[in-house]
């Protein structure tokens, strides 16, 4: 287990204002002897917590660019690293442990063999366009795919709008590296539609519950008034006694 470390890295993009692509990726980086991102049960994929608009980036007054060059500086904090791997040029980042198993040219963990095999059985052409032989890139891309599938398998209640936006980004990455994932795009669209319906239903339910609460409060007041009137009516109907008359 490695000690907690902090590491900054920079990414210089030349001619930023003339880029023709919607998404521009940096080269892979190695941080703290580990390439994995931080995941947990609620966050199965990567996420961008804040974003700067393209308009703001391109605005010279904001001074994000210098002579058309944009430099991105990121600081990554590694809390825990389990295991290490050799990342020399000779080994082409041959990180896989002795426990890794080859499934259609992808090194995966024993716990992933069944699901990865199932993916290739149902979608045999999924990696036909994936040309890279670099096992580190292949492993990273496969993990993106598995994390994306896990995200889509969550209940709508656990999926946030931000999660679906992250999934959109991950899907774009997978398509860019050569995966055939049209089927996932259809499923993602379906999940988005269901999420929209869920949000609409929640809004309607909140409105109905608010209206119901107001009705209950009104009924409670009317019930109290009715009981008061019943008591007064009962008192009014009480006959006079002999002594009241005499």
PDB file of C-alpha atoms in Angstrom:
ATOM      1  CA  UNK A   1       0.000   0.000   0.000  1.00  0.00           C
ATOM      2  CA  UNK A   2       1.494   3.308  -0.999  1.00  0.00           C
ATOM      3  CA  UNK A   3       1.551   6.364   1.221  1.00  0.00           C
ATOM      4  CA  UNK A   4      -0.818   9.214   0.577  1.00  0.00           C
ATOM      5  CA  UNK A   5       0.741  11.468  -2.026  1.00  0.00           C
ATOM      6  CA  UNK A   6      -0.207  14.561  -3.971  1.00  0.00           C
ATOM      7  CA  UNK A   7       0.860  15.132  -7.537  1.00  0.00           C
ATOM      8  CA  UNK A   8       0.273  17.901 -10.041  1.00  0.00           C
ATOM      9  CA  UNK A   9       0.392  17.440 -13.764  1.00  0.00           C
ATOM     10  CA  UNK A  10      -0.065  19.854 -16.632  1.00  0.00           C
ATOM     11  CA  UNK A  11      -1.632  19.449 -20.038  1.00  0.00           C
ATOM     12  CA  UNK A  12      -0.821  21.987 -22.748  1.00  0.00           C
ATOM     13  CA  UNK A  13      -3.257  22.293 -25.661  1.00  0.00           C
ATOM     14  CA  UNK A  14      -1.871  24.198 -28.629  1.00  0.00           C
ATOM     15  CA  UNK A  15      -4.157  26.181 -30.960  1.00  0.00           C
ATOM     16  CA  UNK A  16      -7.050  25.652 -28.581  1.00  0.00           C
ATOM     17  CA  UNK A  17      -9.302  28.205 -30.275  1.00  0.00           C
ATOM     18  CA  UNK A  18      -9.054  26.377 -33.617  1.00  0.00           C
ATOM     19  CA  UNK A  19      -9.837  22.848 -32.399  1.00  0.00           C
ATOM     20  CA  UNK A  20     -12.544  21.196 -34.503  1.00  0.00           C
ATOM     21  CA  UNK A  21     -13.445  18.381 -32.082  1.00  0.00           C
ATOM     22  CA  UNK A  22     -16.138  18.500 -29.416  1.00  0.00           C
ATOM     23  CA  UNK A  23     -14.047  16.405 -27.016  1.00  0.00           C
ATOM     24  CA  UNK A  24     -10.263  16.473 -26.665  1.00  0.00           C
ATOM     25  CA  UNK A  25      -8.474  13.880 -24.521  1.00  0.00           C
ATOM     26  CA  UNK A  26      -5.137  14.125 -22.775  1.00  0.00           C
ATOM     27  CA  UNK A  27      -2.528  11.382 -22.887  1.00  0.00           C
ATOM     28  CA  UNK A  28      -2.765   8.727 -20.116  1.00  0.00           C
ATOM     29  CA  UNK A  29      -1.025   9.708 -16.891  1.00  0.00           C
ATOM     30  CA  UNK A  30       0.518   7.704 -14.064  1.00  0.00           C
ATOM     31  CA  UNK A  31      -0.102   8.934 -10.539  1.00  0.00           C
ATOM     32  CA  UNK A  32       1.006   7.361  -7.293  1.00  0.00           C
ATOM     33  CA  UNK A  33       1.835   4.002  -8.906  1.00  0.00           C
ATOM     34  CA  UNK A  34      -1.795   3.619  -9.849  1.00  0.00           C
ATOM     35  CA  UNK A  35      -3.968   4.598 -12.796  1.00  0.00           C
ATOM     36  CA  UNK A  36      -7.378   3.856 -11.328  1.00  0.00           C
ATOM     37  CA  UNK A  37      -9.843   6.598 -10.442  1.00  0.00           C
ATOM     38  CA  UNK A  38     -11.650   6.738  -7.106  1.00  0.00           C
ATOM     39  CA  UNK A  39     -14.900   4.807  -7.239  1.00  0.00           C
ATOM     40  CA  UNK A  40     -17.449   3.736  -4.666  1.00  0.00           C
ATOM     41  CA  UNK A  41     -20.946   2.242  -4.640  1.00  0.00           C
ATOM     42  CA  UNK A  42     -22.571   5.543  -5.546  1.00  0.00           C
ATOM     43  CA  UNK A  43     -20.009   6.698  -8.072  1.00  0.00           C
ATOM     44  CA  UNK A  44     -19.049   3.955 -10.508  1.00  0.00           C
ATOM     45  CA  UNK A  45     -17.550   6.288 -13.114  1.00  0.00           C
ATOM     46  CA  UNK A  46     -15.538   9.448 -13.393  1.00  0.00           C
ATOM     47  CA  UNK A  47     -17.103  12.833 -12.827  1.00  0.00           C
ATOM     48  CA  UNK A  48     -16.458  16.521 -13.414  1.00  0.00           C
ATOM     49  CA  UNK A  49     -17.757  18.453 -10.387  1.00  0.00           C
ATOM     50  CA  UNK A  50     -17.347  21.877 -12.020  1.00  0.00           C
ATOM     51  CA  UNK A  51     -16.987  23.080 -15.568  1.00  0.00           C
ATOM     52  CA  UNK A  52     -15.917  26.257 -17.332  1.00  0.00           C
ATOM     53  CA  UNK A  53     -17.990  27.197 -20.344  1.00  0.00           C
ATOM     54  CA  UNK A  54     -16.345  27.186 -23.773  1.00  0.00           C
ATOM     55  CA  UNK A  55     -17.385  30.815 -24.263  1.00  0.00           C
ATOM     56  CA  UNK A  56     -15.475  31.763 -21.132  1.00  0.00           C
ATOM     57  CA  UNK A  57     -12.424  29.750 -22.165  1.00  0.00           C
ATOM     58  CA  UNK A  58     -12.331  31.444 -25.577  1.00  0.00           C
ATOM     59  CA  UNK A  59     -12.824  34.945 -24.147  1.00  0.00           C
ATOM     60  CA  UNK A  60      -9.443  36.714 -24.282  1.00  0.00           C
ATOM     61  CA  UNK A  61     -10.477  38.954 -21.388  1.00  0.00           C
ATOM     62  CA  UNK A  62     -10.653  35.925 -19.110  1.00  0.00           C
ATOM     63  CA  UNK A  63      -6.954  35.233 -19.894  1.00  0.00           C
ATOM     64  CA  UNK A  64      -7.315  31.461 -19.895  1.00  0.00           C
ATOM     65  CA  UNK A  65      -5.332  31.318 -23.152  1.00  0.00           C
ATOM     66  CA  UNK A  66      -1.891  32.654 -23.961  1.00  0.00           C
ATOM     67  CA  UNK A  67      -1.104  32.955 -27.680  1.00  0.00           C
ATOM     68  CA  UNK A  68      -3.828  30.411 -28.442  1.00  0.00           C
ATOM     69  CA  UNK A  69      -2.405  27.898 -25.958  1.00  0.00           C
ATOM     70  CA  UNK A  70      -4.430  26.548 -23.066  1.00  0.00           C
ATOM     71  CA  UNK A  71      -2.679  24.935 -20.104  1.00  0.00           C
ATOM     72  CA  UNK A  72      -4.656  22.743 -17.731  1.00  0.00           C
ATOM     73  CA  UNK A  73      -3.121  22.085 -14.314  1.00  0.00           C
ATOM     74  CA  UNK A  74      -4.625  19.343 -12.178  1.00  0.00           C
ATOM     75  CA  UNK A  75      -3.741  18.155  -8.710  1.00  0.00           C
ATOM     76  CA  UNK A  76      -4.597  14.556  -7.911  1.00  0.00           C
ATOM     77  CA  UNK A  77      -4.608  13.180  -4.404  1.00  0.00           C
ATOM     78  CA  UNK A  78      -4.036   9.447  -3.995  1.00  0.00           C
ATOM     79  CA  UNK A  79      -5.523   8.175  -0.755  1.00  0.00           C
ATOM     80  CA  UNK A  80      -4.760   4.511  -1.232  1.00  0.00           C
ATOM     81  CA  UNK A  81      -2.987   2.300  -3.745  1.00  0.00           C
ATOM     82  CA  UNK A  82      -3.261  -1.463  -3.645  1.00  0.00           C
ATOM     83  CA  UNK A  83      -0.689  -3.286  -5.784  1.00  0.00           C
ATOM     84  CA  UNK A  84       1.782  -1.893  -8.293  1.00  0.00           C
ATOM     85  CA  UNK A  85       2.772  -2.643 -11.850  1.00  0.00           C
ATOM     86  CA  UNK A  86       5.694  -2.103 -14.173  1.00  0.00           C
ATOM     87  CA  UNK A  87       5.155   0.825 -16.525  1.00  0.00           C
ATOM     88  CA  UNK A  88       8.436   0.885 -18.420  1.00  0.00           C
ATOM     89  CA  UNK A  89       8.564   1.433 -22.173  1.00  0.00           C
ATOM     90  CA  UNK A  90       9.790  -2.116 -22.714  1.00  0.00           C
ATOM     91  CA  UNK A  91       6.798  -3.594 -20.983  1.00  0.00           C
ATOM     92  CA  UNK A  92       4.247  -1.237 -22.617  1.00  0.00           C
ATOM     93  CA  UNK A  93       2.792  -0.626 -19.164  1.00  0.00           C
ATOM     94  CA  UNK A  94       2.371  -4.359 -18.593  1.00  0.00           C
ATOM     95  CA  UNK A  95       0.488  -3.857 -15.384  1.00  0.00           C
ATOM     96  CA  UNK A  96      -1.591  -7.024 -15.383  1.00  0.00           C
ATOM     97  CA  UNK A  97      -1.043  -9.357 -12.444  1.00  0.00           C
ATOM     98  CA  UNK A  98      -0.649 -13.116 -12.641  1.00  0.00           C
ATOM     99  CA  UNK A  99      -4.354 -13.394 -11.869  1.00  0.00           C
ATOM    100  CA  UNK A 100      -5.388 -11.554 -15.041  1.00  0.00           C
ATOM    101  CA  UNK A 101      -7.243 -13.638 -17.612  1.00  0.00           C
ATOM    102  CA  UNK A 102      -7.398 -12.971 -21.334  1.00  0.00           C
ATOM    103  CA  UNK A 103     -10.906 -12.543 -22.757  1.00  0.00           C
ATOM    104  CA  UNK A 104     -10.929 -11.703 -26.472  1.00  0.00           C
ATOM    105  CA  UNK A 105      -7.610  -9.886 -26.154  1.00  0.00           C
ATOM    106  CA  UNK A 106      -8.496  -7.972 -22.997  1.00  0.00           C
ATOM    107  CA  UNK A 107      -6.792  -8.726 -19.679  1.00  0.00           C
ATOM    108  CA  UNK A 108      -9.492  -8.819 -17.002  1.00  0.00           C
ATOM    109  CA  UNK A 109      -9.758  -9.889 -13.392  1.00  0.00           C
ATOM    110  CA  UNK A 110     -11.177 -13.335 -12.605  1.00  0.00           C
ATOM    111  CA  UNK A 111     -14.263 -11.649 -11.130  1.00  0.00           C
ATOM    112  CA  UNK A 112     -14.832  -9.885 -14.470  1.00  0.00           C
ATOM    113  CA  UNK A 113     -14.458 -12.895 -16.772  1.00  0.00           C
ATOM    114  CA  UNK A 114     -18.104 -13.950 -16.705  1.00  0.00           C
ATOM    115  CA  UNK A 115     -19.555 -10.510 -17.468  1.00  0.00           C
ATOM    116  CA  UNK A 116     -16.919  -9.657 -20.121  1.00  0.00           C
ATOM    117  CA  UNK A 117     -17.463 -13.029 -21.808  1.00  0.00           C
ATOM    118  CA  UNK A 118     -21.212 -12.397 -21.785  1.00  0.00           C
ATOM    119  CA  UNK A 119     -20.675  -8.978 -23.407  1.00  0.00           C
ATOM    120  CA  UNK A 120     -18.661 -10.531 -26.254  1.00  0.00           C
ATOM    121  CA  UNK A 121     -21.210 -13.331 -26.681  1.00  0.00           C
ATOM    122  CA  UNK A 122     -24.078 -10.879 -27.079  1.00  0.00           C
ATOM    123  CA  UNK A 123     -22.079  -8.262 -28.981  1.00  0.00           C
ATOM    124  CA  UNK A 124     -19.278 -10.097 -30.844  1.00  0.00           C
ATOM    125  CA  UNK A 125     -18.352  -7.001 -32.907  1.00  0.00           C
ATOM    126  CA  UNK A 126     -18.028  -4.660 -29.942  1.00  0.00           C
ATOM    127  CA  UNK A 127     -14.216  -4.400 -30.151  1.00  0.00           C
ATOM    128  CA  UNK A 128     -13.714  -4.851 -33.901  1.00  0.00           C
ATOM    129  CA  UNK A 129     -12.745  -1.188 -34.243  1.00  0.00           C
ATOM    130  CA  UNK A 130     -10.496  -1.174 -31.174  1.00  0.00           C
ATOM    131  CA  UNK A 131      -7.002  -1.181 -32.721  1.00  0.00           C
ATOM    132  CA  UNK A 132      -4.695  -0.399 -29.809  1.00  0.00           C
ATOM    133  CA  UNK A 133      -2.491  -3.259 -28.595  1.00  0.00           C
ATOM    134  CA  UNK A 134      -1.465  -1.385 -25.448  1.00  0.00           C
ATOM    135  CA  UNK A 135      -2.788  -3.518 -22.606  1.00  0.00           C
ATOM    136  CA  UNK A 136      -3.008  -0.567 -20.227  1.00  0.00           C
ATOM    137  CA  UNK A 137      -5.295   1.307 -22.611  1.00  0.00           C
ATOM    138  CA  UNK A 138      -7.289  -1.868 -23.311  1.00  0.00           C
ATOM    139  CA  UNK A 139      -7.742  -2.486 -19.587  1.00  0.00           C
ATOM    140  CA  UNK A 140      -8.727   1.119 -18.894  1.00  0.00           C
ATOM    141  CA  UNK A 141     -11.234   1.137 -21.753  1.00  0.00           C
ATOM    142  CA  UNK A 142     -12.771  -2.153 -20.652  1.00  0.00           C
ATOM    143  CA  UNK A 143     -13.144  -0.788 -17.121  1.00  0.00           C
ATOM    144  CA  UNK A 144     -14.910   2.261 -18.557  1.00  0.00           C
ATOM    145  CA  UNK A 145     -17.293  -0.087 -20.339  1.00  0.00           C
ATOM    146  CA  UNK A 146     -17.954  -2.188 -17.232  1.00  0.00           C
ATOM    147  CA  UNK A 147     -18.447   0.879 -15.043  1.00  0.00           C
ATOM    148  CA  UNK A 148     -20.855   2.354 -17.573  1.00  0.00           C
ATOM    149  CA  UNK A 149     -22.906  -0.858 -17.619  1.00  0.00           C
ATOM    150  CA  UNK A 150     -22.957  -0.952 -13.806  1.00  0.00           C
ATOM    151  CA  UNK A 151     -24.164   2.633 -13.737  1.00  0.00           C
ATOM    152  CA  UNK A 152     -27.016   1.859 -16.135  1.00  0.00           C
ATOM    153  CA  UNK A 153     -28.002  -1.126 -13.973  1.00  0.00           C
ATOM    154  CA  UNK A 154     -28.649   1.094 -10.961  1.00  0.00           C
ATOM    155  CA  UNK A 155     -32.169   1.965  -9.929  1.00  0.00           C
ATOM    156  CA  UNK A 156     -33.496   5.306 -11.128  1.00  0.00           C
ATOM    157  CA  UNK A 157     -33.723   6.392  -7.517  1.00  0.00           C
ATOM    158  CA  UNK A 158     -29.947   6.018  -7.135  1.00  0.00           C
ATOM    159  CA  UNK A 159     -29.126   7.600 -10.505  1.00  0.00           C
ATOM    160  CA  UNK A 160     -28.705  11.364 -10.546  1.00  0.00           C
ATOM    161  CA  UNK A 161     -28.836  13.617 -13.576  1.00  0.00           C
ATOM    162  CA  UNK A 162     -25.104  14.173 -13.097  1.00  0.00           C
ATOM    163  CA  UNK A 163     -24.537  10.409 -13.225  1.00  0.00           C
ATOM    164  CA  UNK A 164     -26.249  10.261 -16.612  1.00  0.00           C
ATOM    165  CA  UNK A 165     -24.180  13.187 -17.877  1.00  0.00           C
ATOM    166  CA  UNK A 166     -21.009  11.343 -16.801  1.00  0.00           C
ATOM    167  CA  UNK A 167     -22.295   8.222 -18.545  1.00  0.00           C
ATOM    168  CA  UNK A 168     -22.768  10.264 -21.721  1.00  0.00           C
ATOM    169  CA  UNK A 169     -19.119  11.346 -21.543  1.00  0.00           C
ATOM    170  CA  UNK A 170     -17.935   7.788 -20.885  1.00  0.00           C
ATOM    171  CA  UNK A 171     -19.986   6.523 -23.840  1.00  0.00           C
ATOM    172  CA  UNK A 172     -18.413   9.143 -26.114  1.00  0.00           C
ATOM    173  CA  UNK A 173     -14.962   8.044 -24.942  1.00  0.00           C
ATOM    174  CA  UNK A 174     -15.731   4.393 -25.687  1.00  0.00           C
ATOM    175  CA  UNK A 175     -16.940   5.252 -29.196  1.00  0.00           C
ATOM    176  CA  UNK A 176     -13.835   7.378 -29.810  1.00  0.00           C
ATOM    177  CA  UNK A 177     -11.450   4.537 -28.899  1.00  0.00           C
ATOM    178  CA  UNK A 178     -13.232   2.153 -31.263  1.00  0.00           C
ATOM    179  CA  UNK A 179     -15.907   0.305 -29.289  1.00  0.00           C
ATOM    180  CA  UNK A 180     -19.187  -0.434 -31.076  1.00  0.00           C
ATOM    181  CA  UNK A 181     -21.638   0.600 -28.390  1.00  0.00           C
ATOM    182  CA  UNK A 182     -24.739   1.721 -30.297  1.00  0.00           C
ATOM    183  CA  UNK A 183     -26.773  -0.701 -28.196  1.00  0.00           C
ATOM    184  CA  UNK A 184     -25.602   1.055 -25.032  1.00  0.00           C
ATOM    185  CA  UNK A 185     -26.516   4.415 -26.528  1.00  0.00           C
ATOM    186  CA  UNK A 186     -30.086   3.170 -27.084  1.00  0.00           C
ATOM    187  CA  UNK A 187     -30.261   1.895 -23.519  1.00  0.00           C
ATOM    188  CA  UNK A 188     -28.872   5.176 -22.180  1.00  0.00           C
ATOM    189  CA  UNK A 189     -31.510   7.115 -24.132  1.00  0.00           C
ATOM    190  CA  UNK A 190     -34.182   4.851 -22.658  1.00  0.00           C
ATOM    191  CA  UNK A 191     -32.837   5.350 -19.122  1.00  0.00           C
ATOM    192  CA  UNK A 192     -32.749   9.133 -19.664  1.00  0.00           C
ATOM    193  CA  UNK A 193     -36.380   9.050 -20.812  1.00  0.00           C
ATOM    194  CA  UNK A 194     -37.369   7.029 -17.750  1.00  0.00           C
ATOM    195  CA  UNK A 195     -35.405   9.420 -15.519  1.00  0.00           C
ATOM    196  CA  UNK A 196     -37.290  12.369 -17.020  1.00  0.00           C
ATOM    197  CA  UNK A 197     -40.592  10.577 -16.375  1.00  0.00           C
ATOM    198  CA  UNK A 198     -39.478   9.825 -12.820  1.00  0.00           C
ATOM    199  CA  UNK A 199     -38.639  13.480 -12.201  1.00  0.00           C
ATOM    200  CA  UNK A 200     -41.971  14.583 -13.661  1.00  0.00           C
ATOM    201  CA  UNK A 201     -43.806  12.046 -11.510  1.00  0.00           C
ATOM    202  CA  UNK A 202     -41.958  13.242  -8.410  1.00  0.00           C
ATOM    203  CA  UNK A 203     -42.958  16.829  -9.158  1.00  0.00           C
ATOM    204  CA  UNK A 204     -46.614  15.818  -9.598  1.00  0.00           C
ATOM    205  CA  UNK A 205     -46.540  13.729  -6.422  1.00  0.00           C
ATOM    206  CA  UNK A 206     -45.075  16.626  -4.441  1.00  0.00           C
ATOM    207  CA  UNK A 207     -47.781  18.939  -5.788  1.00  0.00           C
ATOM    208  CA  UNK A 208     -50.522  16.413  -4.963  1.00  0.00           C
ATOM    209  CA  UNK A 209     -49.095  15.805  -1.489  1.00  0.00           C
ATOM    210  CA  UNK A 210     -48.973  19.544  -0.865  1.00  0.00           C
ATOM    211  CA  UNK A 211     -52.583  19.887  -2.017  1.00  0.00           C
ATOM    212  CA  UNK A 212     -53.592  16.875   0.073  1.00  0.00           C
ATOM    213  CA  UNK A 213     -51.889  18.337   3.137  1.00  0.00           C
ATOM    214  CA  UNK A 214     -53.759  21.623   2.666  1.00  0.00           C
ATOM    215  CA  UNK A 215     -57.036  19.710   2.269  1.00  0.00           C
ATOM    216  CA  UNK A 216     -56.315  17.710   5.420  1.00  0.00           C
ATOM    217  CA  UNK A 217     -55.580  20.900   7.321  1.00  0.00           C
ATOM    218  CA  UNK A 218     -58.785  22.456   5.993  1.00  0.00           C
ATOM    219  CA  UNK A 219     -60.758  19.312   6.874  1.00  0.00           C
ATOM    220  CA  UNK A 220     -59.261  19.361  10.354  1.00  0.00           C
ATOM    221  CA  UNK A 221     -60.427  22.948  10.854  1.00  0.00           C
ATOM    222  CA  UNK A 222     -63.891  22.135   9.455  1.00  0.00           C
ATOM    223  CA  UNK A 223     -64.094  19.101  11.738  1.00  0.00           C
ATOM    224  CA  UNK A 224     -63.319  21.270  14.759  1.00  0.00           C
ATOM    225  CA  UNK A 225     -65.944  23.828  13.700  1.00  0.00           C
ATOM    226  CA  UNK A 226     -68.485  21.043  13.136  1.00  0.00           C
ATOM    227  CA  UNK A 227     -67.894  19.637  16.615  1.00  0.00           C
ATOM    228  CA  UNK A 228     -68.268  23.112  18.097  1.00  0.00           C
ATOM    229  CA  UNK A 229     -71.554  23.655  16.234  1.00  0.00           C
ATOM    230  CA  UNK A 230     -72.806  20.218  17.307  1.00  0.00           C
ATOM    231  CA  UNK A 231     -72.069  21.091  20.909  1.00  0.00           C
ATOM    232  CA  UNK A 232     -73.903  24.408  20.593  1.00  0.00           C
ATOM    233  CA  UNK A 233     -76.829  22.682  18.851  1.00  0.00           C
ATOM    234  CA  UNK A 234     -77.004  20.092  21.582  1.00  0.00           C
ATOM    235  CA  UNK A 235     -77.056  22.823  24.213  1.00  0.00           C
ATOM    236  CA  UNK A 236     -79.778  24.713  22.328  1.00  0.00           C
ATOM    237  CA  UNK A 237     -81.993  21.607  22.151  1.00  0.00           C
ATOM    238  CA  UNK A 238     -81.733  20.868  25.838  1.00  0.00           C
ATOM    239  CA  UNK A 239     -85.285  21.196  27.270  1.00  0.00           C
ATOM    240  CA  UNK A 240     -85.982  23.468  30.229  1.00  0.00           C
ATOM    241  CA  UNK A 241     -86.304  21.806  33.567  1.00  0.00           C
ATOM    242  CA  UNK A 242     -89.149  22.359  36.019  1.00  0.00           C
ATOM    243  CA  UNK A 243     -87.014  24.712  38.048  1.00  0.00           C
ATOM    244  CA  UNK A 244     -86.009  26.691  34.926  1.00  0.00           C
ATOM    245  CA  UNK A 245     -89.724  27.308  34.270  1.00  0.00           C
ATOM    246  CA  UNK A 246     -90.821  27.947  37.839  1.00  0.00           C
TER     247      UNK A 246
END
